[in-house]
Amino acid sequence: MCGIIGSVGILNHYKNVINGLKRLEYRGYDSSGVSYLVNHDIKMIKVPLMVENLIKQVRPFISENAIGHTRWATHGKISKENTHPFISFHGLFSLVHNGTIDNYLNLKEELIENGYQLEGETDSEVVVNYLEYLYLENFDLLKSLNLLDQKLKGSYSLVVIFRENSNLYFLKNQTSLLICKEKNGYLISSDLYAFNKSKINYFELQDHQYGFINQNECCVYLNNQVQNVLFSQITIDIEPLDQINCYLEKEIFECPKVLEYEINHYINNNQVIIDEEIIDKLKKASKITIIGCGTSYHAGLTFKRFSLHPNIEVKLASEFIYEKNIFDNNEVFIVLSQSGETLDIIRSLDKVNDYFTIGITNNKESRIARMVKKHLDIMVKKEISVASTKAYFGEVVLLYLLNAKINNSSLNDIQELPKNLNFVLNQSSKIKDIAKNVSKYSSLYFLGKGIDYDACKECSLKLKEITYIHSEAIPLGELKHGPLALINEKFPVIIIHSLPEFNKVIDLAKNEIKSRKGNIFQFELFKNNQLDFLLQVLFGDLLSLYVGRILNVNIDKPKNLAKSVTVE
Ligand code: F6R
């Protein structure tokens, strides 16, 4: 999690680091900080708050380099002492770190035995001090970085300022670290997006590589050997900073357009165009396992509803990793991940490395896209709001298309989806009225049957995450087996219902709820389309957005969360 950025050379380091941090904030926003070098003096400003608060405290500066960090807390509470950057005990180094160090407590003990005093609880503070400790033994910084790499267990991208020169030093293992070439210097970050431009000349570091950058050079080493550094050109989609007030709203409202693009990309002449090897493997698979986390897991559930394959399992990655399984050679694994960087999915892929794996992501440059045998891109454009919306739809669309191709079924329903989603968006005032009522409660159920129950799970996650209202998804038939006990005038139910075949049981459930004085909310919309449940999910997304507005919460950056979950 966390985002890191560095800038070196004859560049506007203030602007590069501040804009980079704004771009990186979706990776974590518990605290933020910057550090820079002016004439052998390391300066540092940090706050246990979001980047907008940091910006108020950092005056534009002129310096030889700069580093910045935005944190999603893993080790230690949210406090100034635990905020990056960290300056080493003897003041030689300032460091930002992304990742987690498994053996930091042992290293900390060693440092304390050697007279080091540490202020906070983080693994990252241990790393900067350990680097200094190694350096003071050999006075060779590159050698010290190599030794540090051998000593650390875990994941780490490090960018370091050294008091004695204006280089920026780096080391990378298991989490992304990219270098961007500028005219008079270099930028370095955990994310291409942080370079704040669309045409990027970049180099991606490999595990255990370390080195330095300055105005003219980019020197990379692996085990004391100089590495070849070849920069590649990439063009990414990037919106101007500070133009969007609410990314969640923007991303919900662009659903019809981006999905239409995705559908048109994969359908040609009324035929689904997907790599034949994928289709062949899926057709012959003895078992298909779908793996995801959170919203992507909810998208995965729908595959089982559409598919005619007799042996499908949908798994939460965090559970799958620890299961004791015996696989056969004809099994196929589909992983779903919007970001393509979720660690639980990466660990799941490690487990099934010898089998046929298909990755569905919104990021073709991501680690997951590179790990799988075949990658399919949902192409819904970058999602910034922490709560995932358009990516959920993009994933469901791809799963639907895979099934349609396998079963040679009609594409009419999927082709109508963008138009139908627009229909929901046009009814936002109706949904705002429901939101006014829902915002008065502190807990509620989403109730649905069949694929609508899968939709309930997604609606419930969105409501919790965006509004902090507690909710639970209940399968309709289970209501009277326990959940009904909670229903009263203070505990309402939102019905998610898109399947007319269940009208009768829905009516029965409504009566049972009303008899217990429970309030019922429902967004009624039937288009007689297999994908009508998605219209209910879109209603759920809008509902959460509008309730969030009423409750005046930070919609794009919910408390305690981050967009890409790269820790276990
Ligand atoms: C919820 C949400 C999360 C993610 C989950 C997986 O709105 O965004 O539940 O869906 O963290 O992330 P990806 O899809 O990037 O693997």
Coordinates of C-alpha atoms and ligand atoms in Angstrom, one line a residue:
M1 CA 0.0 0.0 0.0
C2 CA 1.4 3.5 0.5
G3 CA 2.8 5.6 -2.3
I4 CA 6.3 6.9 -2.7
I5 CA 7.7 9.5 -5.1
G6 CA 11.2 11.0 -5.6
S7 CA 12.6 13.8 -7.8
V8 CA 16.2 14.6 -8.6
G9 CA 18.2 16.8 -11.0
I10 CA 17.4 20.3 -12.2
L11 CA 13.6 20.0 -11.8
N12 CA 10.9 21.6 -9.8
H13 CA 11.1 19.1 -6.9
Y14 CA 8.3 20.8 -4.9
K15 CA 5.8 20.5 -7.7
N16 CA 6.9 17.0 -8.7
V17 CA 6.6 15.6 -5.2
I18 CA 3.3 17.4 -4.3
N19 CA 1.6 16.5 -7.5
G20 CA 2.9 13.0 -7.2
L21 CA 1.5 12.6 -3.7
K22 CA -1.9 13.9 -4.9
R23 CA -1.8 11.2 -7.6
L24 CA -0.7 8.5 -5.1
E25 CA -3.1 9.3 -2.4
Y26 CA -5.5 6.6 -3.5
R27 CA -2.9 4.0 -2.2
G28 CA -3.3 5.3 1.3
Y29 CA -4.0 8.6 3.1
D30 CA -3.5 8.0 6.8
S31 CA -0.5 10.4 6.9
S32 CA 1.8 12.2 4.5
G33 CA 5.2 13.8 4.4
V34 CA 8.1 15.2 2.3
S35 CA 11.8 15.5 2.7
Y36 CA 14.5 17.3 0.7
L37 CA 18.1 18.2 0.6
V38 CA 19.5 21.7 0.7
N39 CA 23.3 22.0 0.9
H40 CA 23.9 18.9 3.0
D41 CA 20.9 19.7 5.2
I42 CA 18.0 17.2 5.2
K43 CA 14.7 19.0 5.7
M44 CA 11.5 17.2 6.6
I45 CA 7.8 18.1 7.0
K46 CA 5.2 15.5 7.8
V47 CA 1.7 15.3 9.2
P48 CA -0.5 12.4 10.4
L49 CA -3.1 13.6 7.9
M50 CA -4.0 13.6 4.2
V51 CA -2.0 15.3 1.5
E52 CA -4.3 18.4 1.4
N53 CA -3.2 19.1 5.0
L54 CA 0.4 18.5 4.2
I55 CA 0.3 21.0 1.3
K56 CA -0.8 23.7 3.7
Q57 CA 2.4 23.2 5.7
V58 CA 4.9 22.8 2.9
R59 CA 6.0 26.1 1.4
P60 CA 7.4 25.9 -2.2
F61 CA 11.0 25.0 -1.8
I62 CA 14.2 24.9 -4.0
S63 CA 16.3 21.9 -3.3
E64 CA 18.7 19.3 -4.8
N65 CA 16.2 16.5 -4.6
A66 CA 13.0 15.5 -2.8
I67 CA 11.1 12.5 -1.6
G68 CA 7.4 12.1 -0.6
H69 CA 5.2 9.5 1.0
T70 CA 1.5 8.9 1.6
R71 CA 0.8 6.1 4.1
W72 CA -1.7 3.4 4.7
A73 CA -0.8 2.3 8.3
T74 CA 0.4 -1.3 8.7
H75 CA 2.9 -1.2 11.6
G76 CA 2.0 1.3 14.3
K77 CA -0.8 3.8 14.8
I78 CA -1.4 6.9 12.8
S79 CA 0.9 9.5 14.4
K80 CA 3.6 11.9 13.5
E81 CA 6.3 9.5 14.8
N82 CA 5.0 6.8 12.5
T83 CA 4.7 9.1 9.4
H84 CA 7.3 8.9 6.6
P85 CA 9.9 10.1 5.7
F86 CA 12.2 8.9 8.5
I87 CA 15.6 10.4 9.2
S88 CA 18.2 8.1 10.6
F89 CA 19.6 8.4 14.1
H90 CA 22.8 10.0 13.1
G91 CA 21.1 12.2 10.5
L92 CA 22.8 10.7 7.4
F93 CA 19.7 9.4 5.6
S94 CA 16.0 10.2 5.0
L95 CA 13.9 7.4 3.6
V96 CA 10.4 6.6 2.3
H97 CA 9.3 2.9 2.1
N98 CA 6.4 1.0 0.5
G99 CA 5.9 -2.6 1.7
T100 CA 6.3 -4.5 4.9
I101 CA 9.3 -5.9 6.6
D102 CA 8.7 -9.3 8.3
N103 CA 11.9 -9.4 10.4
Y104 CA 12.0 -5.7 11.6
L105 CA 11.7 -6.5 15.3
N106 CA 14.9 -8.6 15.2
L107 CA 16.7 -5.8 13.3
K108 CA 15.3 -3.2 15.7
E109 CA 16.7 -5.2 18.7
E110 CA 20.1 -5.3 17.0
L111 CA 20.0 -1.6 16.4
I112 CA 19.1 -0.8 20.0
E113 CA 21.9 -3.1 21.3
N114 CA 24.2 -0.9 19.2
G115 CA 23.0 2.3 20.8
Y116 CA 20.3 3.4 18.3
Q117 CA 17.2 5.1 19.6
L118 CA 14.0 4.9 17.6
E119 CA 11.0 7.1 18.0
G120 CA 8.1 5.2 16.4
E121 CA 6.7 1.8 15.9
T122 CA 7.2 1.3 12.1
D123 CA 9.2 -1.2 10.2
S124 CA 10.3 1.6 7.9
E125 CA 12.1 3.6 10.7
V126 CA 14.1 0.4 11.4
V127 CA 15.1 0.2 7.7
V128 CA 16.5 3.7 7.5
N129 CA 18.5 3.2 10.7
Y130 CA 19.7 -0.2 9.6
L131 CA 21.0 1.3 6.4
E132 CA 22.9 3.9 8.4
Y133 CA 24.2 1.2 10.7
L134 CA 25.6 -0.8 7.7
Y135 CA 26.9 2.3 6.0
L136 CA 28.9 3.4 9.2
E137 CA 30.6 0.0 9.1
N138 CA 31.8 0.2 5.4
F139 CA 31.3 3.8 4.2
D140 CA 30.1 2.4 0.8
L141 CA 26.5 3.2 0.2
L142 CA 25.9 0.9 -2.7
K143 CA 27.5 -2.0 -0.8
S144 CA 25.3 -1.1 2.1
L145 CA 22.2 -1.2 0.0
N146 CA 23.1 -4.6 -1.3
L147 CA 23.8 -5.8 2.3
L148 CA 20.5 -4.3 3.4
D149 CA 18.7 -6.2 0.6
Q150 CA 20.2 -9.5 2.0
K151 CA 19.2 -8.6 5.5
L152 CA 15.6 -7.6 4.9
K153 CA 12.8 -10.1 4.7
G154 CA 9.5 -8.9 3.2
S155 CA 8.5 -6.4 0.5
Y156 CA 10.2 -3.1 0.1
S157 CA 10.5 -0.2 -2.4
L158 CA 12.9 2.3 -0.8
V159 CA 13.9 5.8 -1.9
V160 CA 16.6 7.4 0.1
I161 CA 18.2 10.9 0.5
F162 CA 21.9 10.9 1.5
R163 CA 23.2 13.9 3.4
E164 CA 26.5 13.9 1.6
N165 CA 25.4 14.2 -2.1
S166 CA 22.3 15.0 -4.1
N167 CA 21.7 11.5 -5.5
L168 CA 18.5 9.7 -4.7
Y169 CA 19.3 6.0 -3.8
F170 CA 16.8 3.2 -4.2
L171 CA 16.3 -0.5 -3.5
K172 CA 13.3 -2.7 -4.6
N173 CA 11.9 -6.1 -3.8
Q174 CA 8.4 -7.4 -4.4
T175 CA 6.5 -4.0 -4.7
S176 CA 6.7 -1.9 -7.8
L177 CA 9.3 0.8 -8.3
L178 CA 9.6 2.7 -11.5
I179 CA 12.0 5.4 -12.7
C180 CA 11.0 8.1 -15.2
K181 CA 13.5 9.9 -17.3
E182 CA 13.1 13.7 -17.5
K183 CA 15.1 16.2 -19.5
N184 CA 17.3 17.2 -16.6
G185 CA 16.8 14.5 -14.1
Y186 CA 14.7 11.6 -13.0
L187 CA 11.6 10.8 -11.0
I188 CA 11.0 7.6 -9.1
S189 CA 7.8 6.2 -7.8
S190 CA 5.7 3.2 -6.9
D191 CA 3.2 4.1 -9.6
L192 CA 3.4 5.4 -13.2
Y193 CA 0.5 7.7 -12.5
A194 CA 2.5 9.7 -9.9
F195 CA 4.7 11.0 -12.7
N196 CA 1.7 13.3 -13.5
K197 CA 1.9 13.2 -17.3
S198 CA 0.6 10.9 -20.0
K199 CA 3.8 10.3 -22.1
I200 CA 6.3 8.6 -19.9
N201 CA 9.8 7.4 -20.6
Y202 CA 10.2 4.7 -17.9
F203 CA 12.2 1.9 -16.5
E204 CA 10.8 -0.7 -14.2
L205 CA 13.2 -2.0 -11.5
Q206 CA 13.3 -5.8 -10.9
D207 CA 13.5 -7.4 -7.5
H208 CA 16.8 -6.9 -5.5
Q209 CA 18.0 -4.1 -7.9
Y210 CA 19.4 -1.1 -6.2
G211 CA 21.3 2.0 -7.3
F212 CA 21.0 5.8 -7.6
I213 CA 19.7 8.5 -9.9
N214 CA 20.9 12.1 -10.3
Q215 CA 20.7 14.9 -12.9
N216 CA 22.5 12.9 -15.5
E217 CA 22.7 9.2 -14.5
C218 CA 20.5 6.3 -13.7
C219 CA 22.8 3.5 -12.3
V220 CA 21.2 0.2 -11.4
Y221 CA 23.0 -2.8 -9.8
L222 CA 22.1 -6.3 -8.9
N223 CA 24.6 -8.1 -6.6
N224 CA 27.4 -5.6 -7.3
Q225 CA 26.9 -6.0 -11.1
V226 CA 26.0 -3.0 -13.2
Q227 CA 22.7 -3.6 -15.0
N228 CA 21.6 -2.5 -18.5
V229 CA 19.0 0.2 -18.2
L230 CA 16.6 0.5 -21.2
F231 CA 13.8 3.0 -20.9
S232 CA 10.5 2.4 -22.7
Q233 CA 7.8 4.8 -23.8
I234 CA 4.3 4.4 -22.5
T235 CA 1.2 6.6 -22.9
I236 CA -1.3 6.5 -20.0
D237 CA -4.7 8.1 -19.6
I238 CA -4.5 10.9 -17.0
E239 CA -6.9 13.6 -16.1
P240 CA -5.8 17.1 -15.0
L241 CA -5.3 17.3 -11.2
D242 CA -7.9 19.0 -9.0
Q243 CA -10.6 19.1 -11.6
I244 CA -12.8 16.3 -10.2
N245 CA -14.7 17.0 -7.0
C246 CA -15.9 13.5 -6.5
Y247 CA -14.4 10.6 -8.3
L248 CA -17.0 8.1 -7.1
E249 CA -19.7 10.2 -8.8
K250 CA -17.7 10.6 -11.9
E251 CA -16.9 6.9 -12.1
I252 CA -20.5 5.8 -11.5
F253 CA -21.8 8.1 -14.2
E254 CA -19.2 7.0 -16.8
C255 CA -20.3 3.4 -16.4
P256 CA -22.5 3.2 -19.6
K257 CA -19.7 4.8 -21.7
V258 CA -16.8 2.7 -20.5
L259 CA -18.8 -0.5 -20.6
E260 CA -20.0 0.2 -24.2
Y261 CA -16.3 0.6 -25.1
E262 CA -15.5 -2.7 -23.4
I263 CA -18.4 -4.6 -25.1
N264 CA -17.5 -3.2 -28.5
H265 CA -13.9 -4.2 -28.0
Y266 CA -14.8 -7.8 -27.4
I267 CA -17.7 -8.1 -29.8
N268 CA -17.2 -8.0 -33.6
N269 CA -19.9 -8.9 -36.1
N270 CA -22.0 -10.2 -33.3
Q271 CA -19.3 -12.6 -32.3
V272 CA -17.3 -12.6 -29.0
I273 CA -13.6 -12.2 -29.9
I274 CA -11.5 -13.7 -27.1
D275 CA -8.3 -15.6 -27.3
E276 CA -9.3 -19.1 -28.5
E277 CA -6.9 -20.8 -26.1
I278 CA -8.7 -19.3 -23.2
I279 CA -12.1 -20.6 -24.5
D280 CA -10.7 -24.0 -25.3
K281 CA -9.2 -24.4 -21.8
L282 CA -12.4 -23.3 -20.2
K283 CA -14.5 -25.6 -22.3
K284 CA -12.3 -28.6 -21.4
A285 CA -11.6 -27.6 -17.8
S286 CA -12.4 -30.3 -15.1
K287 CA -13.0 -27.5 -12.7
I288 CA -13.0 -23.7 -12.9
T289 CA -12.0 -21.7 -9.8
I290 CA -12.7 -18.0 -9.7
I291 CA -10.6 -16.0 -7.2
G292 CA -11.1 -12.4 -6.0
C293 CA -11.3 -10.1 -3.0
G294 CA -14.0 -7.7 -2.0
T295 CA -15.9 -6.2 -4.9
S296 CA -14.0 -8.3 -7.4
Y297 CA -15.0 -11.4 -5.5
H298 CA -18.6 -10.3 -5.8
A299 CA -18.2 -9.9 -9.6
G300 CA -16.8 -13.4 -9.6
L301 CA -19.9 -14.9 -8.0
T302 CA -21.9 -14.0 -11.0
F303 CA -19.8 -16.3 -13.3
K304 CA -21.3 -19.3 -11.5
R305 CA -24.8 -18.0 -12.1
F306 CA -24.3 -17.6 -15.8
S307 CA -22.2 -20.7 -16.5
L308 CA -23.4 -24.2 -17.4
H309 CA -20.1 -25.7 -16.3
P310 CA -20.8 -28.4 -13.7
N311 CA -17.8 -27.7 -11.5
I312 CA -17.2 -24.1 -10.5
E313 CA -16.0 -22.6 -7.3
V314 CA -15.7 -19.0 -6.4
K315 CA -13.2 -18.3 -3.7
L316 CA -12.0 -15.4 -1.6
A317 CA -8.3 -15.1 -2.2
S318 CA -7.5 -14.7 1.5
E319 CA -9.1 -18.1 2.2
F320 CA -7.9 -19.8 -0.9
I321 CA -4.2 -19.2 0.0
Y322 CA -4.5 -21.3 3.2
E323 CA -6.7 -24.1 1.9
K324 CA -5.1 -27.5 1.5
N325 CA -6.0 -28.5 -2.1
I326 CA -5.1 -31.1 -4.6
F327 CA -5.4 -29.8 -8.2
D328 CA -5.6 -31.8 -11.4
N329 CA -3.9 -30.7 -14.6
N330 CA -7.1 -29.7 -16.3
E331 CA -8.2 -27.2 -13.8
V332 CA -8.4 -23.5 -14.8
F333 CA -8.1 -20.5 -12.4
I334 CA -9.6 -17.1 -13.2
V335 CA -8.4 -14.3 -10.9
L336 CA -10.2 -11.0 -10.8
S337 CA -8.5 -7.8 -9.6
Q338 CA -9.3 -4.2 -10.6
S339 CA -5.9 -2.9 -9.6
G340 CA -4.0 -6.0 -10.6
E341 CA -1.8 -5.5 -7.5
T342 CA -3.7 -7.2 -4.7
L343 CA -1.3 -9.3 -2.6
D344 CA -3.8 -12.0 -1.7
I345 CA -4.4 -12.6 -5.4
I346 CA -0.6 -12.6 -6.1
R347 CA -0.2 -15.2 -3.3
S348 CA -3.1 -17.3 -4.8
L349 CA -1.4 -17.2 -8.2
D350 CA 1.9 -18.4 -6.6
K351 CA -0.1 -21.4 -5.4
V352 CA -1.4 -22.3 -8.9
N353 CA 1.5 -21.2 -10.9
D354 CA 1.7 -24.6 -12.7
Y355 CA -1.9 -24.5 -14.0
F356 CA -3.7 -22.5 -16.6
T357 CA -4.4 -19.1 -15.1
I358 CA -6.5 -16.2 -16.6
G359 CA -6.3 -12.7 -15.1
I360 CA -9.1 -10.2 -15.5
T361 CA -7.8 -6.7 -14.4
N362 CA -8.1 -3.0 -15.2
N363 CA -4.4 -2.7 -15.4
K364 CA -2.5 -4.5 -18.1
E365 CA 0.9 -3.3 -16.7
S366 CA 0.1 -4.8 -13.3
R367 CA 1.9 -7.5 -11.5
I368 CA -1.1 -9.9 -11.8
A369 CA -1.4 -9.2 -15.5
R370 CA 2.2 -10.2 -15.9
M371 CA 1.9 -13.3 -13.7
V372 CA -1.0 -15.0 -15.4
K373 CA -0.8 -17.2 -18.5
K374 CA -3.5 -15.1 -20.2
H375 CA -4.7 -11.6 -19.4
L376 CA -8.0 -10.0 -20.2
D377 CA -8.3 -6.2 -19.8
I378 CA -11.7 -4.7 -18.7
M379 CA -10.5 -1.3 -20.1
V380 CA -12.8 0.8 -18.0
K381 CA -10.1 3.5 -17.4
K382 CA -8.4 4.1 -14.2
E383 CA -10.5 4.0 -11.0
I384 CA -9.5 6.5 -8.4
S385 CA -12.3 6.5 -5.8
V386 CA -11.4 3.9 -3.2
A387 CA -14.8 2.2 -3.5
S388 CA -14.8 0.2 -6.7
T389 CA -17.8 0.7 -9.0
K390 CA -17.2 0.8 -12.8
A391 CA -14.6 -2.0 -12.4
Y392 CA -17.2 -4.3 -10.9
F393 CA -19.4 -3.9 -13.9
G394 CA -16.4 -4.3 -16.2
E395 CA -15.5 -7.6 -14.6
V396 CA -19.0 -8.9 -14.7
V397 CA -19.2 -8.0 -18.4
L398 CA -16.1 -9.9 -19.2
L399 CA -17.3 -13.0 -17.3
Y400 CA -20.6 -12.8 -19.1
L401 CA -18.8 -12.6 -22.5
L402 CA -16.6 -15.6 -21.6
N403 CA -19.8 -17.6 -20.9
A404 CA -21.6 -16.3 -24.0
K405 CA -18.6 -17.4 -26.1
I406 CA -18.4 -20.8 -24.4
N407 CA -22.1 -21.5 -24.7
N408 CA -22.6 -19.7 -28.1
S409 CA -25.4 -17.7 -26.5
S410 CA -27.2 -14.5 -27.6
L411 CA -25.5 -11.2 -27.1
N412 CA -28.6 -9.1 -27.1
D413 CA -28.8 -8.6 -23.3
I414 CA -25.2 -7.5 -22.9
Q415 CA -25.5 -5.1 -25.8
E416 CA -28.5 -3.4 -24.1
L417 CA -26.6 -3.0 -20.9
P418 CA -25.2 0.6 -21.4
K419 CA -28.6 1.9 -22.4
N420 CA -30.3 0.3 -19.4
L421 CA -27.6 1.6 -17.0
N422 CA -28.3 5.1 -18.4
F423 CA -31.9 4.6 -17.5
V424 CA -30.9 4.1 -13.9
L425 CA -28.6 7.2 -13.9
N426 CA -31.5 9.3 -15.2
Q427 CA -33.5 8.3 -12.2
S428 CA -31.1 9.8 -9.7
S429 CA -33.6 12.1 -8.1
K430 CA -35.8 9.1 -7.1
I431 CA -32.7 7.4 -5.6
K432 CA -31.8 10.7 -3.7
D433 CA -35.3 10.5 -2.0
I434 CA -34.6 6.9 -0.9
A435 CA -31.1 8.0 0.3
K436 CA -32.8 10.7 2.5
N437 CA -34.7 8.0 4.4
V438 CA -31.9 5.4 4.5
S439 CA -29.4 8.0 6.0
K440 CA -31.5 8.0 9.2
Y441 CA -30.7 4.4 10.1
S442 CA -27.5 2.9 11.6
S443 CA -28.1 -0.7 10.5
L444 CA -30.1 -2.5 7.8
Y445 CA -30.4 -5.5 5.6
F446 CA -30.2 -5.9 1.8
L447 CA -32.5 -8.8 0.8
G448 CA -32.4 -10.7 -2.5
K449 CA -32.6 -14.0 -4.1
G450 CA -30.5 -15.8 -6.7
I451 CA -28.2 -13.5 -8.5
D452 CA -29.9 -10.6 -6.7
Y453 CA -28.4 -12.0 -3.5
D454 CA -24.9 -11.6 -5.1
A455 CA -25.9 -8.0 -5.9
C456 CA -27.0 -7.5 -2.3
K457 CA -23.4 -8.4 -1.2
E458 CA -22.0 -5.8 -3.4
C459 CA -24.6 -3.1 -2.4
S460 CA -23.9 -3.9 1.3
L461 CA -20.2 -3.6 0.9
K462 CA -20.6 -0.2 -0.8
L463 CA -22.9 1.2 1.8
K464 CA -20.6 0.2 4.7
E465 CA -17.5 1.5 3.0
I466 CA -18.8 4.8 1.8
T467 CA -21.3 5.8 4.5
Y468 CA -20.2 3.7 7.6
I469 CA -23.8 2.5 8.0
H470 CA -23.8 -1.2 9.0
S471 CA -25.6 -3.5 6.6
E472 CA -25.8 -7.2 5.8
A473 CA -26.8 -9.1 2.7
I474 CA -29.4 -11.7 3.5
P475 CA -30.6 -14.4 1.0
L476 CA -34.4 -14.0 0.8
G477 CA -35.2 -17.5 1.9
E478 CA -33.1 -17.2 5.1
L479 CA -35.0 -14.2 6.5
K480 CA -37.3 -16.3 8.6
H481 CA -34.4 -18.6 9.7
G482 CA -33.0 -15.9 12.0
P483 CA -32.4 -12.5 10.5
L484 CA -36.1 -11.5 10.9
A485 CA -35.4 -11.2 14.7
L486 CA -33.8 -7.8 14.2
I487 CA -36.6 -6.2 12.1
N488 CA -38.5 -3.3 13.8
E489 CA -39.2 0.3 13.0
K490 CA -35.5 1.2 13.5
F491 CA -34.2 -1.6 11.3
P492 CA -35.2 -1.4 7.7
V493 CA -34.7 -3.6 4.6
I494 CA -33.6 -2.7 1.1
I495 CA -35.0 -5.2 -1.4
I496 CA -32.9 -5.9 -4.4
H497 CA -35.2 -7.6 -6.9
S498 CA -34.7 -8.0 -10.6
L499 CA -36.1 -11.5 -11.3
P500 CA -39.9 -11.5 -11.9
E501 CA -39.9 -15.3 -11.4
F502 CA -39.5 -14.5 -7.6
N503 CA -42.3 -11.9 -7.4
K504 CA -44.4 -14.2 -5.2
V505 CA -41.7 -14.9 -2.6
I506 CA -40.7 -11.3 -2.5
D507 CA -44.2 -10.3 -1.8
L508 CA -44.4 -12.8 1.1
A509 CA -41.2 -11.5 2.6
K510 CA -42.4 -7.9 2.3
N511 CA -45.5 -8.9 4.3
E512 CA -43.4 -10.6 7.0
I513 CA -41.2 -7.4 7.3
K514 CA -44.2 -5.0 7.4
S515 CA -45.9 -7.1 10.1
R516 CA -42.8 -6.5 12.3
K517 CA -43.0 -2.7 11.5
G518 CA -39.9 -2.9 9.4
N519 CA -39.6 -0.2 6.7
I520 CA -38.9 -1.4 3.1
F521 CA -37.0 0.5 0.4
Q522 CA -36.9 -0.7 -3.2
F523 CA -35.8 0.7 -6.5
E524 CA -38.2 -1.0 -8.9
L525 CA -37.0 -1.5 -12.4
F526 CA -37.5 -4.5 -14.7
K527 CA -36.1 -4.5 -18.2
N528 CA -36.6 -8.2 -18.7
N529 CA -32.9 -8.6 -19.3
Q530 CA -30.6 -11.2 -17.8
L531 CA -28.4 -8.4 -16.6
D532 CA -31.1 -6.5 -14.7
F533 CA -29.3 -7.3 -11.4
L534 CA -26.6 -4.9 -12.5
L535 CA -29.2 -2.1 -12.6
Q536 CA -29.8 -2.9 -8.9
V537 CA -26.1 -2.7 -8.2
L538 CA -25.9 0.7 -9.9
F539 CA -28.9 1.8 -7.7
G540 CA -26.9 0.6 -4.7
D541 CA -23.8 2.6 -5.8
L542 CA -25.8 5.7 -6.3
L543 CA -27.6 5.2 -3.0
S544 CA -24.3 4.9 -1.1
L545 CA -23.0 8.1 -2.9
Y546 CA -26.1 10.1 -1.9
V547 CA -26.3 8.8 1.6
G548 CA -22.6 9.6 2.0
R549 CA -23.3 13.2 0.8
I550 CA -26.1 13.6 3.4
L551 CA -23.8 12.3 6.1
N552 CA -21.0 14.6 4.9
V553 CA -18.3 11.9 4.8
N554 CA -15.2 11.9 2.6
I555 CA -16.7 9.8 -0.2
D556 CA -13.6 9.1 -2.3
K557 CA -11.4 8.3 0.7
P558 CA -13.3 6.2 3.3
K559 CA -11.6 5.9 6.7
N560 CA -9.0 3.2 7.2
L561 CA -9.0 2.0 3.6
A562 CA -6.8 2.3 0.5
K563 CA -7.4 1.5 -3.1
S564 CA -4.8 -1.1 -3.7
V565 CA -4.3 -3.7 -1.0
T566 CA -0.7 -4.8 -1.4
V567 CA -0.3 -6.2 2.1
E568 CA -1.8 -9.4 3.7
Ligands
F6R1 C1 -14.6 -2.2 -2.5 C2 -13.3 -2.4 -3.0 C3 -12.5 -3.6 -2.5 C4 -11.7 -4.2 -3.7 C5 -10.7 -5.3 -3.2 C6 -10.0 -6.0 -4.3 O1 -15.2 -1.1 -3.1 O2 -12.8 -1.6 -3.8 O3 -13.3 -4.5 -1.9 O4 -12.6 -4.7 -4.6 O5 -9.8 -4.7 -2.3 O6 -9.3 -5.1 -5.0 P1 -8.8 -5.5 -6.5 O7 -10.0 -5.6 -7.3 O8 -8.0 -4.3 -6.9 O9 -8.0 -6.7 -6.4

